[in-house]
mmCIF file of C-alpha atoms in Angstrom:
data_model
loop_
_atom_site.group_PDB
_atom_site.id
_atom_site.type_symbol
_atom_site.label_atom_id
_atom_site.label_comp_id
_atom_site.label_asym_id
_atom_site.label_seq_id
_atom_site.Cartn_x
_atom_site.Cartn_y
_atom_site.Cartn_z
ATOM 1 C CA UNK V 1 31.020 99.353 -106.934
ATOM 2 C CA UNK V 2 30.110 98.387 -110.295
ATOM 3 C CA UNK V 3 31.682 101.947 -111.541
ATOM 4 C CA UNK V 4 34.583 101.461 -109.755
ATOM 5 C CA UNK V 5 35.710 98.406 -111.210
ATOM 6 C CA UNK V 6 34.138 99.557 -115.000
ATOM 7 C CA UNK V 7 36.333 102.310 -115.008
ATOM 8 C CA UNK V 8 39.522 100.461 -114.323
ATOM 9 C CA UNK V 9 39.670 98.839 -117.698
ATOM 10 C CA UNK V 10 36.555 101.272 -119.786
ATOM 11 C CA UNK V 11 36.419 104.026 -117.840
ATOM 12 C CA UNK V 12 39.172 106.218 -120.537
ATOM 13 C CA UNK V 13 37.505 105.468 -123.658
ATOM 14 C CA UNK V 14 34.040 105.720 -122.487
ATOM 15 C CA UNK V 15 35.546 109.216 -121.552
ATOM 16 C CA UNK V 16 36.592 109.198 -125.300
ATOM 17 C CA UNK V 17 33.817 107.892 -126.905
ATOM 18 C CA UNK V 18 31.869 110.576 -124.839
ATOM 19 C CA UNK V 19 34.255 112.903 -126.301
ATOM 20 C CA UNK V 20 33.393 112.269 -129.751
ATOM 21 C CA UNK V 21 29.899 112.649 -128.898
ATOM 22 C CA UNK V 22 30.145 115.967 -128.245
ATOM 23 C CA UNK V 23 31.460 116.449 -131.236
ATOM 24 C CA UNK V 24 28.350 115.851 -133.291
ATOM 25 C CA UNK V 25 26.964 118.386 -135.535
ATOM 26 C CA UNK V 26 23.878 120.354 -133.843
ATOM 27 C CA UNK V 27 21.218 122.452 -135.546
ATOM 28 C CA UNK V 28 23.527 125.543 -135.788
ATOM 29 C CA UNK V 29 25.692 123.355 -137.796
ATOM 30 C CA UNK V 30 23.014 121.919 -140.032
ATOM 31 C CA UNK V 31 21.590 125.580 -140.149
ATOM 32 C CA UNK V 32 24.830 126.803 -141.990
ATOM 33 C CA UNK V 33 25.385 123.992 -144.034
ATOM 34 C CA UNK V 34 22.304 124.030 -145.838
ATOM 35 C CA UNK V 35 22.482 127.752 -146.840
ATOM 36 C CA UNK V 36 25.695 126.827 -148.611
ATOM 37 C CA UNK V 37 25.986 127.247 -152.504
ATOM 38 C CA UNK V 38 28.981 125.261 -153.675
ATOM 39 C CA UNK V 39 30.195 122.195 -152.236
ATOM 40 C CA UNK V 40 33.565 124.304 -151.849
ATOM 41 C CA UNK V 41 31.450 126.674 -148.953
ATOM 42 C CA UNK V 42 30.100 123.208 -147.733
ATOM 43 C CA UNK V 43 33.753 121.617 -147.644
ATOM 44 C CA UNK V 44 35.025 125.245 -145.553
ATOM 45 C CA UNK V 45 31.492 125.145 -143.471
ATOM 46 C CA UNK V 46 32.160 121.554 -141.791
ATOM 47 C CA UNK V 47 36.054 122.575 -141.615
ATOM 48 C CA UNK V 48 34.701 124.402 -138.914
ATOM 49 C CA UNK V 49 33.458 121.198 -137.012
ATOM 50 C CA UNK V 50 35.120 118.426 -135.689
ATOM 51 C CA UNK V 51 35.595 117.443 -138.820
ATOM 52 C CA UNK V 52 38.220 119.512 -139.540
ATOM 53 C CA UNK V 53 40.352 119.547 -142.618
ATOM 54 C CA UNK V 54 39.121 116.226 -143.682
ATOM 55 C CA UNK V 55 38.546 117.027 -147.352
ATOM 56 C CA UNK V 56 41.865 119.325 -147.453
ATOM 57 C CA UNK V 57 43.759 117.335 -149.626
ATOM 58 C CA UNK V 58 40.743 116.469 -151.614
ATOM 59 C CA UNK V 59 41.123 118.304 -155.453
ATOM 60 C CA UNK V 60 37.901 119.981 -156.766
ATOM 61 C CA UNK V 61 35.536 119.787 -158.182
ATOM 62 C CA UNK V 62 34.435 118.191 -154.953
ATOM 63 C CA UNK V 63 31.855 114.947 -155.730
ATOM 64 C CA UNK V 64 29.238 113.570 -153.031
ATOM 65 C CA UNK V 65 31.061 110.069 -152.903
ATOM 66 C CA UNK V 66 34.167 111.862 -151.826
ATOM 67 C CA UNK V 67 32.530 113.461 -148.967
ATOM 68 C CA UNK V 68 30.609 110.766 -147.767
ATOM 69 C CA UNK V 69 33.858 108.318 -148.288
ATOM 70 C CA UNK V 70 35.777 110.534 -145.550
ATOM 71 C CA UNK V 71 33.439 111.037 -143.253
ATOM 72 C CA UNK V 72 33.148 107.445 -143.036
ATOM 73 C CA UNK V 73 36.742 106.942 -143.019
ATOM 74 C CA UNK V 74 36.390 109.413 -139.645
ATOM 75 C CA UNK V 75 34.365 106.982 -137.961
ATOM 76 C CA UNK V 76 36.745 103.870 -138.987
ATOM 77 C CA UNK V 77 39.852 106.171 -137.575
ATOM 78 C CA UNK V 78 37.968 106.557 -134.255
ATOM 79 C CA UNK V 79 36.400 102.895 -134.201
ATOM 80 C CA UNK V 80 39.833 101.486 -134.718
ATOM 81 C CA UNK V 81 41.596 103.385 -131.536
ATOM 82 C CA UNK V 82 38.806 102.437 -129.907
ATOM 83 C CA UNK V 83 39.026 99.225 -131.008
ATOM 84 C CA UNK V 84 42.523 98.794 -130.453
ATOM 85 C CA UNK V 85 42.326 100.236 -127.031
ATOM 86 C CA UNK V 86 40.236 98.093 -125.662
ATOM 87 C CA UNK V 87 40.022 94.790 -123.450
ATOM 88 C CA UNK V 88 37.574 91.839 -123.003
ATOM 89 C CA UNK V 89 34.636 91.991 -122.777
ATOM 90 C CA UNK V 90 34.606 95.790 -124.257
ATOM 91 C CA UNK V 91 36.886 94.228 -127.204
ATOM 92 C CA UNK V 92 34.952 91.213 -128.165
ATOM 93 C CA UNK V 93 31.738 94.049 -127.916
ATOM 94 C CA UNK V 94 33.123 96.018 -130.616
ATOM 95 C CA UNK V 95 33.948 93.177 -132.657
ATOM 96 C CA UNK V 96 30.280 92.295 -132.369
ATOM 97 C CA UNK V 97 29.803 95.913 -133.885
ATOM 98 C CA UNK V 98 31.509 95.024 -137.041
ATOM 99 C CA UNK V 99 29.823 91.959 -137.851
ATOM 100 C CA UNK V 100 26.722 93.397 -139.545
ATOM 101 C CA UNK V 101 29.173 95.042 -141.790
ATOM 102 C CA UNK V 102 31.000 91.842 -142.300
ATOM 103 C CA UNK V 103 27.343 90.305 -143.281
ATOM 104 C CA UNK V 104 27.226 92.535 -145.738
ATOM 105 C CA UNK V 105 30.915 92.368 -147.641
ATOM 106 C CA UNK V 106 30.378 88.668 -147.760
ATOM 107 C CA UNK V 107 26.969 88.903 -149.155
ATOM 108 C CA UNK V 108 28.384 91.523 -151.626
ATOM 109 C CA UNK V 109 31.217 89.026 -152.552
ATOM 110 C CA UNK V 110 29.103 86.163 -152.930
ATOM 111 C CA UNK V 111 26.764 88.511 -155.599
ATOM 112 C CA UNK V 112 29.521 88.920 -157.200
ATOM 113 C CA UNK V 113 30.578 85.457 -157.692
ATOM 114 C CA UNK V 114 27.212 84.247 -158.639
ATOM 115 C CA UNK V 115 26.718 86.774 -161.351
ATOM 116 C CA UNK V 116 30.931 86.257 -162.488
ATOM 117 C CA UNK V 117 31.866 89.523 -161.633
ATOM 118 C CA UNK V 118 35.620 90.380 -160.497
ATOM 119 C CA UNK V 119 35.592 90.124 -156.642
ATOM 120 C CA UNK V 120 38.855 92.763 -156.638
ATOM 121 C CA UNK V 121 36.587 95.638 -157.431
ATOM 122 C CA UNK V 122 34.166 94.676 -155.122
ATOM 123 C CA UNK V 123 36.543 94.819 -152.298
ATOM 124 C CA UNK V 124 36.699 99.027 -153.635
ATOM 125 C CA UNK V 125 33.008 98.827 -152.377
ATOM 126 C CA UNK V 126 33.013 97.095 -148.965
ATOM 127 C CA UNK V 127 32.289 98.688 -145.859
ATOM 128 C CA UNK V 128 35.653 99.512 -144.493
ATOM 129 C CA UNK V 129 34.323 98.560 -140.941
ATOM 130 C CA UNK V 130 33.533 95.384 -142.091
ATOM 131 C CA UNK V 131 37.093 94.669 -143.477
ATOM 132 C CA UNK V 132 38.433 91.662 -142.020
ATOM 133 C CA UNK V 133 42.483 90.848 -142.172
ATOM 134 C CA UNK V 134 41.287 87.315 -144.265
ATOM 135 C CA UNK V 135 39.066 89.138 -146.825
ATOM 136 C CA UNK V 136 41.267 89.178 -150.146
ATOM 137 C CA UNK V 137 41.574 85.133 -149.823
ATOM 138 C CA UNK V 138 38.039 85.325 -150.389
ATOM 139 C CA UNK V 139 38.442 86.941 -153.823
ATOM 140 C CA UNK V 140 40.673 83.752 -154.858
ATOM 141 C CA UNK V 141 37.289 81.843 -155.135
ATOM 142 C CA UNK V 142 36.148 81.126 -158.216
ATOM 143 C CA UNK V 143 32.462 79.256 -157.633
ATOM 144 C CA UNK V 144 30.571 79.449 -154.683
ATOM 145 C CA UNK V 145 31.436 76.476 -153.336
ATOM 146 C CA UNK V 146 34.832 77.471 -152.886
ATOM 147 C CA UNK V 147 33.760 80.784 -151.249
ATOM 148 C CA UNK V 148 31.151 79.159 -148.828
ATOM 149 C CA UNK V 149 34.548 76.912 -147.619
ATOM 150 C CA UNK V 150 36.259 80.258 -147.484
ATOM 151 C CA UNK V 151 33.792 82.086 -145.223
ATOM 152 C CA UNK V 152 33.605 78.894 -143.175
ATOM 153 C CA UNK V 153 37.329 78.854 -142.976
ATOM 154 C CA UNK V 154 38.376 82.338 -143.351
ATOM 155 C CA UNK V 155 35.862 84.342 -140.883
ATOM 156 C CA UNK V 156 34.351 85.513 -137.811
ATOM 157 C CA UNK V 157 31.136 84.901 -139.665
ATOM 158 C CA UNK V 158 31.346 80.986 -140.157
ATOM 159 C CA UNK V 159 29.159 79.585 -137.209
ATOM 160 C CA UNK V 160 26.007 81.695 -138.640
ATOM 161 C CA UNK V 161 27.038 80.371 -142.256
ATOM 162 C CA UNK V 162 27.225 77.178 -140.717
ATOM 163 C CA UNK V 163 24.320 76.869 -139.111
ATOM 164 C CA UNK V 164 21.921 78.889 -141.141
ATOM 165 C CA UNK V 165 23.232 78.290 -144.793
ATOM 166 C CA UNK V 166 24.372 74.720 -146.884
ATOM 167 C CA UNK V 167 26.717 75.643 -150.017
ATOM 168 C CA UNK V 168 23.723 74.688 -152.166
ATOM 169 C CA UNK V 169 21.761 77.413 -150.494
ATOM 170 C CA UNK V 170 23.741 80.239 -152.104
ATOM 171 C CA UNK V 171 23.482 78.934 -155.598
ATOM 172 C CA UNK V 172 19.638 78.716 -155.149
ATOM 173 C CA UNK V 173 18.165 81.240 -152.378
ATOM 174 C CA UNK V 174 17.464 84.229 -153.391
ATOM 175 C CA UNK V 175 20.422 86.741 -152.576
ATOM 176 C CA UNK V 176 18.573 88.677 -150.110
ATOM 177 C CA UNK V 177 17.108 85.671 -148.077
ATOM 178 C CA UNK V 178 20.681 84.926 -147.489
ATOM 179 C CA UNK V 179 21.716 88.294 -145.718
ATOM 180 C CA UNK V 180 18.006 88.210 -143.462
ATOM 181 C CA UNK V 181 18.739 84.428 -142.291
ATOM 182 C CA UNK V 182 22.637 85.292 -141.597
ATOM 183 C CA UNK V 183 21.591 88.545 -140.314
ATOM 184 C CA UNK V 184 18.751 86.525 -138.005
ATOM 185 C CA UNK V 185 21.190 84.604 -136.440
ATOM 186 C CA UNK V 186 23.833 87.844 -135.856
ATOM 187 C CA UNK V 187 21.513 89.705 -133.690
ATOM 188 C CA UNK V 188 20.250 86.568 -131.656
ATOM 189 C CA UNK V 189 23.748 85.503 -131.128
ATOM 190 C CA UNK V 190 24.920 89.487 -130.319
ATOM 191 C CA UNK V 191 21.399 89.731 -127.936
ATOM 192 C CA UNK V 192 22.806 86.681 -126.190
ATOM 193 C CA UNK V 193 26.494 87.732 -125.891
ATOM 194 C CA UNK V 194 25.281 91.437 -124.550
ATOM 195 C CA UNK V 195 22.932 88.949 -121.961
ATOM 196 C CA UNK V 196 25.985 87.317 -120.387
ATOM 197 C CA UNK V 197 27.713 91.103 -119.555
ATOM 198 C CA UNK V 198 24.483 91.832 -118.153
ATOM 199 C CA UNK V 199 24.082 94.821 -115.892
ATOM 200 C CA UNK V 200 23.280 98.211 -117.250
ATOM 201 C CA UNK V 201 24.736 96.985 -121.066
ATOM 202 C CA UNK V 202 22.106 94.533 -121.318
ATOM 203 C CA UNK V 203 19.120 96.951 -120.560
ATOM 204 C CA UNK V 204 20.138 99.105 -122.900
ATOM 205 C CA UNK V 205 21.369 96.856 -125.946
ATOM 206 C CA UNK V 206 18.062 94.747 -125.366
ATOM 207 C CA UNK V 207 15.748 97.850 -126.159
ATOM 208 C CA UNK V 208 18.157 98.684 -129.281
ATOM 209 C CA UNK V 209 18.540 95.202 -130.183
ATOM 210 C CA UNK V 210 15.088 94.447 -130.604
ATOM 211 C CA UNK V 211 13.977 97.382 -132.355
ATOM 212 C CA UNK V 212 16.285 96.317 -134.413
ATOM 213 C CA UNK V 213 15.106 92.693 -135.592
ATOM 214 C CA UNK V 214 11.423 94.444 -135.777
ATOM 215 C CA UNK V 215 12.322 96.956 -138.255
ATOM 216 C CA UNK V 216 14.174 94.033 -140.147
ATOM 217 C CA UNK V 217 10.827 91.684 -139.911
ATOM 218 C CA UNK V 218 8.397 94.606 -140.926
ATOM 219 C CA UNK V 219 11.288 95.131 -143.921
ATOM 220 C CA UNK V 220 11.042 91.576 -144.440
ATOM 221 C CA UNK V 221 6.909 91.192 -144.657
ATOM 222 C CA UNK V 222 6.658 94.065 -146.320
ATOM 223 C CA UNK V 223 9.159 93.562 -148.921
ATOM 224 C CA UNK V 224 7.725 89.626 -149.690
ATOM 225 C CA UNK V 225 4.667 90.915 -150.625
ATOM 226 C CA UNK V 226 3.409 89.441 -154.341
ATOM 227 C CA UNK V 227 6.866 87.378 -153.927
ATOM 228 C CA UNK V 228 7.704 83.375 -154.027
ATOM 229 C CA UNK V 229 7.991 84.093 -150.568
ATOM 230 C CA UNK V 230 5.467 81.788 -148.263
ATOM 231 C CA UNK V 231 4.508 82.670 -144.910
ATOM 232 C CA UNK V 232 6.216 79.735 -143.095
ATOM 233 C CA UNK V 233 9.478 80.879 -145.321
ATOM 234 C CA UNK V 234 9.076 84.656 -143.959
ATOM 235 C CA UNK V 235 8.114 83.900 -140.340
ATOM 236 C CA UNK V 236 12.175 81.588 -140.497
ATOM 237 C CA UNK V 237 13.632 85.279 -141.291
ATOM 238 C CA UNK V 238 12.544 86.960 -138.051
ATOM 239 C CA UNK V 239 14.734 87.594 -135.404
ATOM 240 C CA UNK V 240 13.342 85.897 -131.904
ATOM 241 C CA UNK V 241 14.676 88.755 -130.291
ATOM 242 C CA UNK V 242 11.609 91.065 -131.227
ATOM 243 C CA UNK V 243 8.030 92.111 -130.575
ATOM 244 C CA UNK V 244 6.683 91.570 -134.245
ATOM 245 C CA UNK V 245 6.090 88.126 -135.969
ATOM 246 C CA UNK V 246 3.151 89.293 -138.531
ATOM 247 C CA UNK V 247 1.542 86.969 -140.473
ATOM 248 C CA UNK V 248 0.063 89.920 -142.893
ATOM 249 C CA UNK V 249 -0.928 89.617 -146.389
ATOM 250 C CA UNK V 250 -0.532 93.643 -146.911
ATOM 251 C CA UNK V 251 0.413 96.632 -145.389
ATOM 252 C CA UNK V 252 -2.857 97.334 -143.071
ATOM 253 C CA UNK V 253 -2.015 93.714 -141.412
ATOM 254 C CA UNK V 254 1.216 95.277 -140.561
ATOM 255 C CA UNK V 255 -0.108 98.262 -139.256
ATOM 256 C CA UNK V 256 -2.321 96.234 -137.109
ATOM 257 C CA UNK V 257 0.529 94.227 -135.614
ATOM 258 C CA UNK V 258 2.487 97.298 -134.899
ATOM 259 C CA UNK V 259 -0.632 98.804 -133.319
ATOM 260 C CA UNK V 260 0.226 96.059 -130.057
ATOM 261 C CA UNK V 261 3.572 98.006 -129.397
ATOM 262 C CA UNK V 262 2.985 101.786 -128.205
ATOM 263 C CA UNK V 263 6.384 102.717 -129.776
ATOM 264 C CA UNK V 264 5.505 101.780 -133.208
ATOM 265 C CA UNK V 265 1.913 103.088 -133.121
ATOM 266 C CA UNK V 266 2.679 106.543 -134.898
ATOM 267 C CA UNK V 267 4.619 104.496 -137.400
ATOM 268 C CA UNK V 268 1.789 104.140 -139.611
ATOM 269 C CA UNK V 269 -0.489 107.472 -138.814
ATOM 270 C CA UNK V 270 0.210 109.434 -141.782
ATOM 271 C CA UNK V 271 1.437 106.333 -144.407
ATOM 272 C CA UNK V 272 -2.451 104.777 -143.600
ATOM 273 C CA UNK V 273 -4.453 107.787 -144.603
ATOM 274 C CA UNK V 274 -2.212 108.896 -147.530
ATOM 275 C CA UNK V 275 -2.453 104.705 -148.858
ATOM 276 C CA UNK V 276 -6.310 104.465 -148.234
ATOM 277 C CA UNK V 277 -6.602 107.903 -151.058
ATOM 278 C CA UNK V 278 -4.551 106.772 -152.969
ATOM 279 C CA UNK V 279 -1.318 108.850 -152.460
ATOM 280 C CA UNK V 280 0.858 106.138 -151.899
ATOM 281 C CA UNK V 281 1.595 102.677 -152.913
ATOM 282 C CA UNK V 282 3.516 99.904 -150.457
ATOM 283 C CA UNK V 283 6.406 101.113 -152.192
ATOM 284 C CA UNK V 284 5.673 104.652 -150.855
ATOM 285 C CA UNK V 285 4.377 103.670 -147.406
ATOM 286 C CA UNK V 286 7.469 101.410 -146.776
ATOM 287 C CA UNK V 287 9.950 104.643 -147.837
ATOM 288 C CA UNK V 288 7.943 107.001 -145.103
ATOM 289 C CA UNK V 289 8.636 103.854 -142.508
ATOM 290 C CA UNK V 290 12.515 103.753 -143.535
ATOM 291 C CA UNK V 291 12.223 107.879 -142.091
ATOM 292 C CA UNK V 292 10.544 106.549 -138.907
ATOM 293 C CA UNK V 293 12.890 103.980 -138.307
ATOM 294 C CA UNK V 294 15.937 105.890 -138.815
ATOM 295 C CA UNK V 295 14.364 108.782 -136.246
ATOM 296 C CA UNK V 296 13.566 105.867 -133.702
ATOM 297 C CA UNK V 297 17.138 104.202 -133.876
ATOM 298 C CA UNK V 298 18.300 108.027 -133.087
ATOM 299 C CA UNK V 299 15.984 108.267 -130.569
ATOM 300 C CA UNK V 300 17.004 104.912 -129.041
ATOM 301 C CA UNK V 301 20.901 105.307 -129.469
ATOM 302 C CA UNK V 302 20.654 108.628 -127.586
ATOM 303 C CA UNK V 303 19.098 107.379 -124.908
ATOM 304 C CA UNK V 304 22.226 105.060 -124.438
ATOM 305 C CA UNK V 305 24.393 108.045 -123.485
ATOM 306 C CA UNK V 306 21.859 109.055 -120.440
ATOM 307 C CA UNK V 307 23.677 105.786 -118.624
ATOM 308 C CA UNK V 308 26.983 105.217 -117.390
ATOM 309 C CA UNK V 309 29.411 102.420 -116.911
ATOM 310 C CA UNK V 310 27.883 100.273 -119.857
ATOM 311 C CA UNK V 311 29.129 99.292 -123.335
ATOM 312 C CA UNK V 312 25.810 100.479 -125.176
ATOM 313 C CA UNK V 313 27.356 103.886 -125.748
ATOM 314 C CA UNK V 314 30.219 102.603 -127.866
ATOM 315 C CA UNK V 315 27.435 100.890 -130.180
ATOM 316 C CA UNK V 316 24.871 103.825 -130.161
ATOM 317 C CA UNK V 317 27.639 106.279 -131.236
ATOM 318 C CA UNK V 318 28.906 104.350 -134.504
ATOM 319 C CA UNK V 319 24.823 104.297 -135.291
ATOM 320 C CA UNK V 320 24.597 107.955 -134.734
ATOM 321 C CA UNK V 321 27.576 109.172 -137.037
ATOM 322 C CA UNK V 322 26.612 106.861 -139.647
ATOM 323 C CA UNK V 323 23.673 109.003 -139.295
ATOM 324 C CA UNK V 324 24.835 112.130 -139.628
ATOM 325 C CA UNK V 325 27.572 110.791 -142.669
ATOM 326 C CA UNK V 326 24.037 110.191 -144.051
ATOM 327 C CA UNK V 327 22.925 113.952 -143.416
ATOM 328 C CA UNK V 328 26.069 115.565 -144.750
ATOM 329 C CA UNK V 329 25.423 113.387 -147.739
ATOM 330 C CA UNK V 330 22.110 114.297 -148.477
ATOM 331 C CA UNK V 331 22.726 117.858 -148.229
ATOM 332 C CA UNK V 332 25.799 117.430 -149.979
ATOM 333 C CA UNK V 333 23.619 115.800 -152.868
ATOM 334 C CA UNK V 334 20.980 118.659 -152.927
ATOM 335 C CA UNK V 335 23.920 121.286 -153.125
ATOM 336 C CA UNK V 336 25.468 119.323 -155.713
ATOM 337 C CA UNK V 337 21.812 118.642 -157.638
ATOM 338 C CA UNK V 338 20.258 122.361 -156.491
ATOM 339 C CA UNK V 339 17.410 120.420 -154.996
ATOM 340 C CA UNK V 340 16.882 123.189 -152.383
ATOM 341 C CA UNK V 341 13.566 122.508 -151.689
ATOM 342 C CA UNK V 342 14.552 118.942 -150.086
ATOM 343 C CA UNK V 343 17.504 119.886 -148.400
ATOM 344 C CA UNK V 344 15.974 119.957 -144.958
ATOM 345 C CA UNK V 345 14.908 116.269 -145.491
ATOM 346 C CA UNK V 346 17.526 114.733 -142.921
ATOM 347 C CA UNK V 347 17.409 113.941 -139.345
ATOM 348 C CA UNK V 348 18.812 115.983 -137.119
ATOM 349 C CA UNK V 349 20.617 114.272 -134.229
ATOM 350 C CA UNK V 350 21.011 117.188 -131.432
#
């Protein structure tokens, strides 16, 4: 029963979404792009794909920025039909989906304004899913003040600005403790919304959810260390969604914390022995946990796709082609740079 009456309004563009899925570049794919020489063979290798012609009209020389720009623009062109496709709940889902990147413009605007920069050009380096139709009135603002009134007034953001944030706040808080407490309330208030569908949706957004707010609180700790930052300040940042809340001082604390959750065990197993001779500093333990937490939010976000009649897939497949725009960019880079000998350093999705 519960398929039959999914399918009457979600049934096509799961179907679609599905579709795209398939289209995903596989090891074969990966396997010729990396023996290309020029970008030019790389541009005519991924022609080949689902890509397509994407970069046809592009002039050469070719840059990295260009490719990565389009392939994002590919997602946006299929997010949008989706998008526009779509009914409630499925639609108000998908907005959810383009409210991190919303976090993010706004933060990037705000920046901007604190440090007197022209907000214009900024806009040329937002996240085109997190455009909103309101954005550009938030360029008029000249002080943060009148921006914090404009985000209140202006966007789907305001009740986490609201509730989180005071004007004052964003003239003294530091620029990053802004985006982890608007962020914080974002994925309690998405974890809550993705509660109410309930059903299969919920099981799966849950898990994804939650791994989420735990790699943003082991980001958080590890990044505060030898900061301002108190321990009562940190422990505000964490999502309530997760499984961590360390109170660590330095990165074996952490480890120790993640030792309680069997995913997040392995996390550490190579980062701990390299640290305790010396071959890495937090700064090199916390880039090898970036790695395992992009390979675990693959892991996760494929799993989505092994269930049916839930909205889960439309969220896990925006994650996994922003990972792969990430893979054809990093191999695009070491064509571009001739770092051969790193060019396999990118996670392959199927």
């Amino acid at each position: 029963m519960e398929g039959l009456f999914f399918n009457v309004n979600n049934g096509f563009l799961e179907g679609i979404v599905r579709g795209y899925k398939s289209g995903t570049l596989t090891q074969s794919h990966y396997a010729s792009l990396t023996q290309c020489e020029t970008l030019e063979d790389f541009k005519t290798q991924l022609s080949a794909t689902d890509y397509g012609n994407f970069l046809a009209n592009e002039p050469s020389p070719l840059s990295t920025a260009t490719i990565a720009d389009k392939a994002t623009q590919t997602l946006v062109d299929q997010f949008n039909f989706l998008r526009s496709n779509s009914v409630e709940p499925l639609s108000k889902f998908l907005d959810y989906i383009t409210y991190g990147y919303m976090i993010d413009n706004v933060v990037l605007l705000i920046t901007g304004t604190l440090h007197e920069r022209d907000t214009h050009e900024l806009l040329e380096r937002c996240h085109p899913l997190g455009i909103f139709d309101t954005m550009p009135a938030l360029c008029v603002a000249t002080n943060v003040e009148e921006l914090y009134q404009s985000v209140l007034v202006e966007t789907p953001l305001a009740p986490y600005f609201r509730d989180c944030l005071s004007a004052a706040d964003l003239d003294d808080m530091n620029i990053e403790i802004i985006r982890n407490t608007v962020y914080k309330a974002y994925l309690e208030d998405f974890y809550n919304y993705v509660s109410t569908i309930g059903s299969t949706t919920a099981e799966v957004m849950h898990s994804i959810l939650a791994f989420e707010a735990d790699r943003r609180t082991i980001n958080i700790t590890i990044n505060s260390f030898d900061t301002e930052l108190t321990k009562e300040q940190r422990a505000k940042l964490f999502p309530a969604i997760g499984r961590l809340f360390p109170a660590a001082d330095d990165i074996d604390q952490v480890r120790q914390v993640c030792e309680n959750v069997g995913e997040y065990r392995s996390f550490f197993d190579n980062s701990a022995s390299a640290q305790s001779n010396g071959d890495l500093g937090d700064f090199g333990v916390a880039a090898q946990l970036e790695d395992r937490f992009f390979r675990m939010e693959v892991h996760l976000n494929k799993l989505a796709f092994l269930q049916q009649f839930q909205y889960g897939v439309f969220y896990s497949y925006v994650k996994l082609k922003e990972q792969e725009i990430r893979n054809i960019t990093w191999i695009a880079e070491c064509i571009a740079q001739d770092a051969r000998d790193r060019i396999h350093d990118f996670i392959s999705i199927f």
